[in-house]
Amino acid sequence: MKRRDFFGKSMLAGAFMSPAAAVAALDSSSSKKSIHTGLESTTDKEKEEVVIERPVEGRPHAGKVLGIIQPHCDDIALFAAGTVAKLIHEGYTGYLIRTSNDDATGVGNSYGEQVLNNEKANEAFAKSLGIKKIYDLHYRNHRMDEYNIQEIKGRLIFLFRLLKVDTVISYDPWGHYEENPDHYVTAKAVEAARWMAGGRGDYPEQLDVVEPHSVMERYYFARGPQLVNRVVDISNYIDKKVEANKAITSQGPGGNAGAQLRKALAAKGKKLPILGNDDNAANFNYIKNFMLDIDSERLRGVPSDKKTGEQYGLEWAERFHYFGPAENKLEEYSKANLVNA
């Protein structure tokens, strides 16, 4: 994500003004209606209905592996941390893959300091969600479009095979109006690698140490208009999402923004009661009430998680372009029609 400077020369102006996010995503209106993306498309995919994914009891996903792929340390936290928290709680083992080194943004007086601080933030984010391990690919930040995508795909293919990833969550390769090259390059590399990993013809030298393994399920998010066909109920995990964003103090609209706003207002003899009475509460309440809700479109470039949930009778929700395993019609038919020879 771009670095956002929340506090300028004027305390109040700096407190309330950050650069606007690129494009606000459009809402899908109902789980019973066709999806409206803001595009004049009439394909069958565009007419797909929204499925609401709700929490389930127990650990139905035990033994499954979740690949969490982000270019920068704050991407998943902003758009999908609630779903990651839900899936891990339901049994997934999560692995985080960060494709860039975040050297062009964040807190620090040099590239080296920025890289280090973002690496620490990435680790704190992973810990907050119970992610098992981090893999950093260390491509230059905001410059991933200068790299050969085949190299990026090859590294992802190896990791998908090595970890036996069942499900990925990342940026949507079909997202529209995405300005950040790291986002769209990572998205396209993930989508290509996840199916190439299942064949024997791509990077066959890897097969001396790993087996072919296709990733069968994908949750894709975007900052701009996208096809939305799955809404995940994160009501039970909204506080985990808040904590994940609190952990990222090196860049992005979360971290210590609430405490900074509280301090700026106090210097003017003012306060916002919603922020609470200490810095920790201010950070938590700012993220939950402003970043994820009231001021979401300005700070994240997507609709409020709360308003998204309300559209479907939920308290809080995240939106995705989802792909699941293909339905096996032959197997269904055979079960119903097999007879003894």
mmCIF file of C-alpha atoms in Angstrom:
data_model
loop_
_atom_site.group_PDB
_atom_site.id
_atom_site.type_symbol
_atom_site.label_atom_id
_atom_site.label_comp_id
_atom_site.label_asym_id
_atom_site.label_seq_id
_atom_site.Cartn_x
_atom_site.Cartn_y
_atom_site.Cartn_z
ATOM 1 C CA MET A 1 0.000 0.000 0.000
ATOM 2 C CA LYS A 2 1.042 3.610 -0.365
ATOM 3 C CA ARG A 3 2.391 5.361 2.655
ATOM 4 C CA ARG A 4 -0.191 7.751 4.094
ATOM 5 C CA ASP A 5 0.857 10.856 5.951
ATOM 6 C CA PHE A 6 -1.867 11.419 8.515
ATOM 7 C CA PHE A 7 -0.555 14.462 10.292
ATOM 8 C CA GLY A 8 0.636 17.595 8.523
ATOM 9 C CA LYS A 9 1.588 21.051 9.701
ATOM 10 C CA SER A 10 -1.877 21.770 11.053
ATOM 11 C CA MET A 11 -2.711 19.277 13.758
ATOM 12 C CA LEU A 12 -6.377 19.073 12.994
ATOM 13 C CA ALA A 13 -5.935 19.188 9.253
ATOM 14 C CA GLY A 14 -3.184 16.620 9.443
ATOM 15 C CA ALA A 15 -5.303 14.485 11.696
ATOM 16 C CA PHE A 16 -8.211 14.317 9.307
ATOM 17 C CA MET A 17 -6.587 14.527 5.859
ATOM 18 C CA SER A 18 -4.628 11.751 4.119
ATOM 19 C CA PRO A 19 -4.279 11.136 0.372
ATOM 20 C CA ALA A 20 -7.436 9.561 -0.987
ATOM 21 C CA ALA A 21 -7.258 5.916 -1.918
ATOM 22 C CA ALA A 22 -7.283 5.174 -5.640
ATOM 23 C CA VAL A 23 -10.786 3.927 -6.411
ATOM 24 C CA ALA A 24 -13.646 2.925 -4.127
ATOM 25 C CA ALA A 25 -14.940 -0.572 -4.795
ATOM 26 C CA LEU A 26 -18.586 -0.887 -5.734
ATOM 27 C CA ASP A 27 -21.088 -2.688 -3.544
ATOM 28 C CA SER A 28 -22.930 -5.801 -4.606
ATOM 29 C CA SER A 29 -26.552 -5.265 -3.669
ATOM 30 C CA SER A 30 -27.907 -8.607 -2.546
ATOM 31 C CA SER A 31 -27.054 -12.267 -2.202
ATOM 32 C CA LYS A 32 -30.201 -12.969 -4.222
ATOM 33 C CA LYS A 33 -29.352 -10.706 -7.155
ATOM 34 C CA SER A 34 -26.824 -10.527 -9.933
ATOM 35 C CA ILE A 35 -23.567 -8.849 -9.044
ATOM 36 C CA HIS A 36 -23.019 -5.272 -10.202
ATOM 37 C CA THR A 37 -19.373 -4.355 -10.629
ATOM 38 C CA GLY A 38 -19.728 -1.066 -12.442
ATOM 39 C CA LEU A 39 -18.764 -2.759 -15.707
ATOM 40 C CA GLU A 40 -21.059 -3.335 -18.675
ATOM 41 C CA SER A 41 -20.513 -7.080 -18.805
ATOM 42 C CA THR A 42 -23.206 -9.717 -19.202
ATOM 43 C CA THR A 43 -21.182 -12.909 -18.994
ATOM 44 C CA ASP A 44 -22.434 -15.842 -16.925
ATOM 45 C CA LYS A 45 -19.733 -15.090 -14.374
ATOM 46 C CA GLU A 46 -21.082 -11.556 -13.942
ATOM 47 C CA LYS A 47 -24.531 -13.002 -13.150
ATOM 48 C CA GLU A 48 -23.224 -15.255 -10.413
ATOM 49 C CA GLU A 49 -24.999 -14.936 -7.071
ATOM 50 C CA VAL A 50 -23.301 -13.979 -3.850
ATOM 51 C CA VAL A 51 -22.619 -16.815 -1.403
ATOM 52 C CA ILE A 52 -22.379 -15.938 2.273
ATOM 53 C CA GLU A 53 -19.672 -17.892 4.076
ATOM 54 C CA ARG A 54 -20.504 -18.143 7.770
ATOM 55 C CA PRO A 55 -18.463 -19.362 10.756
ATOM 56 C CA VAL A 56 -18.566 -23.103 11.391
ATOM 57 C CA GLU A 57 -18.077 -25.024 14.610
ATOM 58 C CA GLY A 58 -14.999 -27.085 15.346
ATOM 59 C CA ARG A 59 -12.002 -27.395 13.027
ATOM 60 C CA PRO A 60 -13.430 -28.625 9.710
ATOM 61 C CA HIS A 61 -10.343 -27.445 7.810
ATOM 62 C CA ALA A 62 -7.804 -29.265 9.984
ATOM 63 C CA GLY A 63 -4.982 -30.568 7.811
ATOM 64 C CA LYS A 64 -5.528 -27.970 5.080
ATOM 65 C CA VAL A 65 -2.980 -25.315 4.131
ATOM 66 C CA LEU A 66 -3.692 -21.634 3.492
ATOM 67 C CA GLY A 67 -1.291 -19.615 1.334
ATOM 68 C CA ILE A 68 -1.544 -15.932 2.276
ATOM 69 C CA ILE A 69 0.184 -13.883 -0.416
ATOM 70 C CA GLN A 70 0.725 -10.134 -0.184
ATOM 71 C CA PRO A 71 3.128 -7.710 -1.878
ATOM 72 C CA HIS A 72 3.402 -5.474 1.210
ATOM 73 C CA CYS A 73 3.139 -5.988 4.945
ATOM 74 C CA ASP A 74 -0.250 -4.236 5.272
ATOM 75 C CA ASP A 75 -2.216 -5.644 2.309
ATOM 76 C CA ILE A 76 -3.860 -8.687 3.884
ATOM 77 C CA ALA A 77 -4.446 -6.798 7.136
ATOM 78 C CA LEU A 78 -6.421 -4.123 5.307
ATOM 79 C CA PHE A 79 -8.577 -6.303 3.088
ATOM 80 C CA ALA A 80 -8.700 -9.908 4.301
ATOM 81 C CA ALA A 81 -7.423 -10.348 7.871
ATOM 82 C CA GLY A 82 -10.869 -11.299 9.158
ATOM 83 C CA THR A 83 -11.149 -14.156 6.683
ATOM 84 C CA VAL A 84 -7.600 -15.319 7.416
ATOM 85 C CA ALA A 85 -8.395 -15.330 11.151
ATOM 86 C CA LYS A 86 -11.599 -17.293 10.499
ATOM 87 C CA LEU A 87 -9.951 -19.935 8.311
ATOM 88 C CA ILE A 88 -7.038 -20.458 10.710
ATOM 89 C CA HIS A 89 -9.467 -20.749 13.635
ATOM 90 C CA GLU A 90 -11.340 -23.392 11.649
ATOM 91 C CA GLY A 91 -8.238 -25.518 11.208
ATOM 92 C CA TYR A 92 -6.097 -24.185 8.387
ATOM 93 C CA THR A 93 -2.335 -23.903 8.799
ATOM 94 C CA GLY A 94 -1.359 -20.503 7.413
ATOM 95 C CA TYR A 95 1.834 -19.550 5.570
ATOM 96 C CA LEU A 96 2.528 -15.915 4.668
ATOM 97 C CA ILE A 97 4.359 -15.048 1.443
ATOM 98 C CA ARG A 98 5.400 -11.390 1.016
ATOM 99 C CA THR A 99 6.628 -10.704 -2.494
ATOM 100 C CA SER A 100 8.244 -7.262 -2.065
ATOM 101 C CA ASN A 101 10.771 -5.960 0.460
ATOM 102 C CA ASP A 102 8.740 -2.789 1.207
ATOM 103 C CA ASP A 103 11.821 -0.611 0.691
ATOM 104 C CA ALA A 104 9.978 2.345 -0.881
ATOM 105 C CA THR A 105 7.611 3.149 1.962
ATOM 106 C CA GLY A 106 7.248 3.148 5.700
ATOM 107 C CA VAL A 107 8.978 4.444 8.811
ATOM 108 C CA GLY A 108 12.743 4.942 8.657
ATOM 109 C CA ASN A 109 15.464 7.380 7.655
ATOM 110 C CA SER A 110 16.939 5.109 4.988
ATOM 111 C CA TYR A 111 15.949 2.262 2.694
ATOM 112 C CA GLY A 112 17.611 -0.133 5.111
ATOM 113 C CA GLU A 113 15.631 1.122 8.095
ATOM 114 C CA GLN A 114 12.389 0.992 6.126
ATOM 115 C CA VAL A 115 13.050 -2.580 5.030
ATOM 116 C CA LEU A 116 13.843 -3.623 8.607
ATOM 117 C CA ASN A 117 10.845 -1.860 10.152
ATOM 118 C CA ASN A 118 8.472 -3.314 7.571
ATOM 119 C CA GLU A 119 9.941 -6.771 8.127
ATOM 120 C CA LYS A 120 9.276 -6.420 11.859
ATOM 121 C CA ALA A 121 5.734 -5.239 11.158
ATOM 122 C CA ASN A 122 5.167 -8.190 8.837
ATOM 123 C CA GLU A 123 6.306 -10.551 11.593
ATOM 124 C CA ALA A 124 4.048 -8.870 14.161
ATOM 125 C CA PHE A 125 1.108 -9.117 11.766
ATOM 126 C CA ALA A 126 1.724 -12.835 11.172
ATOM 127 C CA LYS A 127 1.982 -13.491 14.904
ATOM 128 C CA SER A 128 -1.305 -11.685 15.585
ATOM 129 C CA LEU A 129 -3.168 -14.111 13.299
ATOM 130 C CA GLY A 130 -1.379 -17.314 14.284
ATOM 131 C CA ILE A 131 0.399 -17.736 10.944
ATOM 132 C CA LYS A 132 2.961 -20.542 11.115
ATOM 133 C CA LYS A 133 5.787 -19.198 8.939
ATOM 134 C CA ILE A 134 6.758 -16.299 6.676
ATOM 135 C CA TYR A 135 8.471 -16.487 3.282
ATOM 136 C CA ASP A 136 9.865 -13.188 1.938
ATOM 137 C CA LEU A 137 10.726 -12.971 -1.774
ATOM 138 C CA HIS A 138 12.355 -9.511 -1.437
ATOM 139 C CA TYR A 139 11.531 -7.943 -4.809
ATOM 140 C CA ARG A 140 11.985 -4.151 -4.950
ATOM 141 C CA ASN A 141 8.919 -2.262 -3.749
ATOM 142 C CA HIS A 142 6.823 -0.566 -6.477
ATOM 143 C CA ARG A 143 9.152 -2.050 -9.102
ATOM 144 C CA MET A 144 7.851 -5.593 -9.471
ATOM 145 C CA ASP A 145 6.783 -4.896 -13.048
ATOM 146 C CA GLU A 146 10.473 -4.751 -14.037
ATOM 147 C CA TYR A 147 11.058 -8.372 -12.998
ATOM 148 C CA ASN A 148 10.483 -11.396 -15.208
ATOM 149 C CA ILE A 149 7.140 -12.764 -14.055
ATOM 150 C CA GLN A 150 8.298 -16.275 -14.952
ATOM 151 C CA GLU A 151 10.859 -16.077 -12.146
ATOM 152 C CA ILE A 152 8.184 -14.972 -9.670
ATOM 153 C CA LYS A 153 5.869 -17.758 -10.835
ATOM 154 C CA GLY A 154 8.645 -20.321 -10.504
ATOM 155 C CA ARG A 155 9.294 -19.387 -6.885
ATOM 156 C CA LEU A 156 5.580 -19.465 -6.060
ATOM 157 C CA ILE A 157 5.150 -22.810 -7.834
ATOM 158 C CA PHE A 158 7.885 -24.290 -5.664
ATOM 159 C CA LEU A 159 6.310 -22.951 -2.465
ATOM 160 C CA PHE A 160 2.818 -24.135 -3.436
ATOM 161 C CA ARG A 161 4.224 -27.615 -4.093
ATOM 162 C CA LEU A 162 6.437 -27.642 -1.003
ATOM 163 C CA LEU A 163 3.718 -26.480 1.390
ATOM 164 C CA LYS A 164 0.915 -28.362 -0.411
ATOM 165 C CA VAL A 165 -1.260 -25.264 -0.412
ATOM 166 C CA ASP A 166 -4.987 -25.973 -0.690
ATOM 167 C CA THR A 167 -6.289 -22.399 -0.659
ATOM 168 C CA VAL A 168 -4.783 -19.018 -1.527
ATOM 169 C CA ILE A 169 -5.859 -15.524 -0.569
ATOM 170 C CA SER A 170 -4.394 -12.568 -2.473
ATOM 171 C CA TYR A 171 -5.113 -9.686 -4.836
ATOM 172 C CA ASP A 172 -7.539 -10.305 -7.696
ATOM 173 C CA PRO A 173 -5.730 -10.710 -11.042
ATOM 174 C CA TRP A 174 -8.947 -9.479 -12.700
ATOM 175 C CA GLY A 175 -9.228 -6.383 -10.499
ATOM 176 C CA HIS A 176 -9.727 -3.072 -12.328
ATOM 177 C CA TYR A 177 -7.976 0.291 -12.012
ATOM 178 C CA GLU A 178 -5.146 -1.004 -9.822
ATOM 179 C CA GLU A 179 -2.312 1.552 -9.824
ATOM 180 C CA ASN A 180 0.288 -0.348 -7.819
ATOM 181 C CA PRO A 181 2.449 -2.623 -10.003
ATOM 182 C CA ASP A 182 3.326 -4.842 -7.036
ATOM 183 C CA HIS A 183 -0.364 -5.629 -6.583
ATOM 184 C CA TYR A 184 -1.180 -6.614 -10.152
ATOM 185 C CA VAL A 185 2.097 -8.423 -10.825
ATOM 186 C CA THR A 186 1.726 -10.491 -7.650
ATOM 187 C CA ALA A 187 -1.915 -11.221 -8.474
ATOM 188 C CA LYS A 188 -1.147 -12.500 -11.971
ATOM 189 C CA ALA A 189 1.810 -14.551 -10.744
ATOM 190 C CA VAL A 190 -0.289 -16.210 -8.032
ATOM 191 C CA GLU A 191 -3.111 -17.119 -10.410
ATOM 192 C CA ALA A 192 -0.736 -18.642 -12.967
ATOM 193 C CA ALA A 193 1.434 -20.433 -10.414
ATOM 194 C CA ARG A 194 -1.421 -21.996 -8.492
ATOM 195 C CA TRP A 195 -2.493 -24.162 -11.481
ATOM 196 C CA MET A 196 0.955 -24.632 -13.040
ATOM 197 C CA ALA A 197 2.066 -26.150 -9.724
ATOM 198 C CA GLY A 198 -0.212 -29.114 -10.434
ATOM 199 C CA GLY A 199 1.452 -30.217 -13.661
ATOM 200 C CA ARG A 200 4.636 -32.161 -14.304
ATOM 201 C CA GLY A 201 5.790 -30.074 -17.256
ATOM 202 C CA ASP A 202 6.468 -26.790 -15.455
ATOM 203 C CA TYR A 203 9.768 -26.652 -13.572
ATOM 204 C CA PRO A 204 10.227 -30.441 -13.718
ATOM 205 C CA GLU A 205 13.569 -30.152 -11.903
ATOM 206 C CA GLN A 206 11.578 -29.253 -8.778
ATOM 207 C CA LEU A 207 9.980 -32.696 -8.847
ATOM 208 C CA ASP A 208 13.163 -34.250 -7.489
ATOM 209 C CA VAL A 209 12.204 -32.762 -4.115
ATOM 210 C CA VAL A 210 8.484 -31.878 -4.341
ATOM 211 C CA GLU A 211 5.381 -33.339 -5.981
ATOM 212 C CA PRO A 212 2.929 -31.606 -8.338
ATOM 213 C CA HIS A 213 0.191 -29.919 -6.336
ATOM 214 C CA SER A 214 -2.651 -27.728 -7.630
ATOM 215 C CA VAL A 215 -4.211 -25.009 -5.496
ATOM 216 C CA MET A 216 -7.947 -25.610 -5.781
ATOM 217 C CA GLU A 217 -9.529 -22.705 -3.892
ATOM 218 C CA ARG A 218 -8.956 -18.953 -4.194
ATOM 219 C CA TYR A 219 -10.165 -15.887 -2.323
ATOM 220 C CA TYR A 220 -9.243 -12.745 -4.286
ATOM 221 C CA PHE A 221 -9.737 -9.144 -3.094
ATOM 222 C CA ALA A 222 -9.279 -5.795 -4.867
ATOM 223 C CA ARG A 223 -9.076 -2.058 -4.152
ATOM 224 C CA GLY A 224 -11.212 -1.159 -7.141
ATOM 225 C CA PRO A 225 -14.295 -2.552 -8.868
ATOM 226 C CA GLN A 226 -14.328 -6.336 -9.000
ATOM 227 C CA LEU A 227 -16.732 -9.196 -9.390
ATOM 228 C CA VAL A 228 -17.871 -10.148 -5.881
ATOM 229 C CA ASN A 229 -19.399 -13.595 -5.498
ATOM 230 C CA ARG A 230 -18.542 -14.422 -1.877
ATOM 231 C CA VAL A 231 -19.091 -12.477 1.328
ATOM 232 C CA VAL A 232 -17.367 -13.846 4.431
ATOM 233 C CA ASP A 233 -18.938 -13.210 7.835
ATOM 234 C CA ILE A 234 -16.082 -11.901 9.994
ATOM 235 C CA SER A 235 -18.245 -10.684 12.887
ATOM 236 C CA ASN A 236 -16.548 -13.101 15.302
ATOM 237 C CA TYR A 237 -13.114 -12.045 14.053
ATOM 238 C CA ILE A 238 -13.377 -8.278 13.661
ATOM 239 C CA ASP A 239 -11.292 -7.659 16.783
ATOM 240 C CA LYS A 240 -8.600 -9.987 15.409
ATOM 241 C CA LYS A 241 -8.593 -7.909 12.235
ATOM 242 C CA VAL A 242 -8.227 -4.753 14.298
ATOM 243 C CA GLU A 243 -5.288 -6.246 16.221
ATOM 244 C CA ALA A 244 -3.667 -7.327 12.951
ATOM 245 C CA ASN A 245 -3.808 -3.745 11.686
ATOM 246 C CA LYS A 246 -2.572 -2.399 15.026
ATOM 247 C CA ALA A 247 0.497 -4.600 14.665
ATOM 248 C CA ILE A 248 1.596 -2.826 11.484
ATOM 249 C CA THR A 249 3.165 0.371 12.792
ATOM 250 C CA SER A 250 5.592 0.918 9.915
ATOM 251 C CA GLN A 251 3.136 1.917 7.158
ATOM 252 C CA GLY A 252 -0.531 2.073 6.207
ATOM 253 C CA PRO A 253 -3.560 3.732 7.807
ATOM 254 C CA GLY A 254 -3.625 1.605 10.979
ATOM 255 C CA GLY A 255 -0.852 1.122 13.512
ATOM 256 C CA ASN A 256 -0.510 4.135 15.811
ATOM 257 C CA ALA A 257 -2.835 6.443 13.859
ATOM 258 C CA GLY A 258 -5.401 6.578 16.664
ATOM 259 C CA ALA A 259 -2.850 7.604 19.273
ATOM 260 C CA GLN A 260 -1.472 10.257 16.914
ATOM 261 C CA LEU A 261 -4.947 11.638 16.306
ATOM 262 C CA ARG A 262 -5.664 11.688 20.044
ATOM 263 C CA LYS A 263 -2.423 13.571 20.678
ATOM 264 C CA ALA A 264 -3.105 16.076 17.884
ATOM 265 C CA LEU A 265 -6.568 16.814 19.231
ATOM 266 C CA ALA A 266 -5.331 17.111 22.826
ATOM 267 C CA ALA A 267 -2.839 19.771 21.749
ATOM 268 C CA LYS A 268 -5.851 21.811 20.621
ATOM 269 C CA GLY A 269 -7.758 21.118 23.834
ATOM 270 C CA LYS A 270 -10.118 18.729 22.024
ATOM 271 C CA LYS A 271 -10.927 15.034 22.076
ATOM 272 C CA LEU A 272 -13.087 12.416 20.390
ATOM 273 C CA PRO A 273 -14.718 10.260 23.095
ATOM 274 C CA ILE A 274 -14.918 7.331 20.667
ATOM 275 C CA LEU A 275 -11.118 7.027 20.796
ATOM 276 C CA GLY A 276 -11.026 6.212 24.506
ATOM 277 C CA ASN A 277 -8.701 7.389 27.252
ATOM 278 C CA ASP A 278 -5.290 5.948 26.352
ATOM 279 C CA ASP A 279 -3.142 5.354 23.296
ATOM 280 C CA ASN A 280 -3.827 1.621 23.059
ATOM 281 C CA ALA A 281 -7.582 2.170 23.140
ATOM 282 C CA ALA A 282 -7.257 5.036 20.665
ATOM 283 C CA ASN A 283 -5.406 2.852 18.156
ATOM 284 C CA PHE A 284 -7.941 0.029 18.507
ATOM 285 C CA ASN A 285 -11.000 2.278 18.293
ATOM 286 C CA TYR A 286 -9.634 4.345 15.423
ATOM 287 C CA ILE A 287 -9.002 1.247 13.318
ATOM 288 C CA LYS A 288 -12.336 -0.376 14.114
ATOM 289 C CA ASN A 289 -14.561 2.683 13.859
ATOM 290 C CA PHE A 290 -12.828 4.859 11.269
ATOM 291 C CA MET A 291 -10.455 2.787 9.139
ATOM 292 C CA LEU A 292 -12.740 -0.236 8.780
ATOM 293 C CA ASP A 293 -16.048 1.643 8.874
ATOM 294 C CA ILE A 294 -16.736 5.391 8.881
ATOM 295 C CA ASP A 295 -13.782 6.510 6.732
ATOM 296 C CA SER A 296 -13.033 3.227 4.992
ATOM 297 C CA GLU A 297 -13.348 4.423 1.405
ATOM 298 C CA ARG A 298 -10.849 7.239 1.935
ATOM 299 C CA LEU A 299 -8.372 5.253 4.003
ATOM 300 C CA ARG A 300 -8.581 1.829 2.303
ATOM 301 C CA GLY A 301 -10.301 2.469 -1.024
ATOM 302 C CA VAL A 302 -13.061 -0.069 -0.318
ATOM 303 C CA PRO A 303 -16.509 0.109 1.305
ATOM 304 C CA SER A 304 -16.906 -0.225 5.054
ATOM 305 C CA ASP A 305 -16.707 -3.798 6.368
ATOM 306 C CA LYS A 306 -19.646 -2.948 8.604
ATOM 307 C CA LYS A 307 -21.826 -1.658 5.774
ATOM 308 C CA THR A 308 -20.834 -4.633 3.628
ATOM 309 C CA GLY A 309 -22.014 -6.921 6.415
ATOM 310 C CA GLU A 310 -25.268 -5.040 6.901
ATOM 311 C CA GLN A 311 -26.200 -5.620 3.254
ATOM 312 C CA TYR A 312 -26.354 -9.341 4.008
ATOM 313 C CA GLY A 313 -27.727 -9.301 7.543
ATOM 314 C CA LEU A 314 -24.270 -9.597 9.102
ATOM 315 C CA GLU A 315 -22.429 -7.372 11.553
ATOM 316 C CA TRP A 316 -19.074 -7.279 9.724
ATOM 317 C CA ALA A 317 -18.006 -8.857 6.421
ATOM 318 C CA GLU A 318 -15.290 -9.002 3.751
ATOM 319 C CA ARG A 319 -15.874 -9.366 -0.008
ATOM 320 C CA PHE A 320 -14.107 -11.656 -2.461
ATOM 321 C CA HIS A 321 -13.949 -12.921 -6.008
ATOM 322 C CA TYR A 322 -13.980 -16.605 -5.093
ATOM 323 C CA PHE A 323 -13.151 -19.797 -6.972
ATOM 324 C CA GLY A 324 -13.683 -23.239 -5.467
ATOM 325 C CA PRO A 325 -13.006 -26.777 -6.668
ATOM 326 C CA ALA A 326 -14.959 -27.676 -9.793
ATOM 327 C CA GLU A 327 -18.071 -29.718 -9.150
ATOM 328 C CA ASN A 328 -17.629 -33.331 -10.280
ATOM 329 C CA LYS A 329 -20.800 -34.073 -12.232
ATOM 330 C CA LEU A 330 -19.514 -37.480 -13.361
ATOM 331 C CA GLU A 331 -19.032 -38.578 -9.760
ATOM 332 C CA GLU A 332 -22.525 -37.400 -8.814
ATOM 333 C CA TYR A 333 -24.072 -39.169 -11.785
ATOM 334 C CA SER A 334 -22.151 -42.369 -11.119
ATOM 335 C CA LYS A 335 -23.242 -42.525 -7.483
ATOM 336 C CA ALA A 336 -26.860 -42.267 -8.527
ATOM 337 C CA ASN A 337 -26.749 -44.596 -11.528
ATOM 338 C CA LEU A 338 -24.082 -47.294 -11.058
ATOM 339 C CA VAL A 339 -25.359 -50.867 -11.408
ATOM 340 C CA ASN A 340 -23.662 -54.234 -11.235
ATOM 341 C CA ALA A 341 -22.325 -55.468 -14.571
#
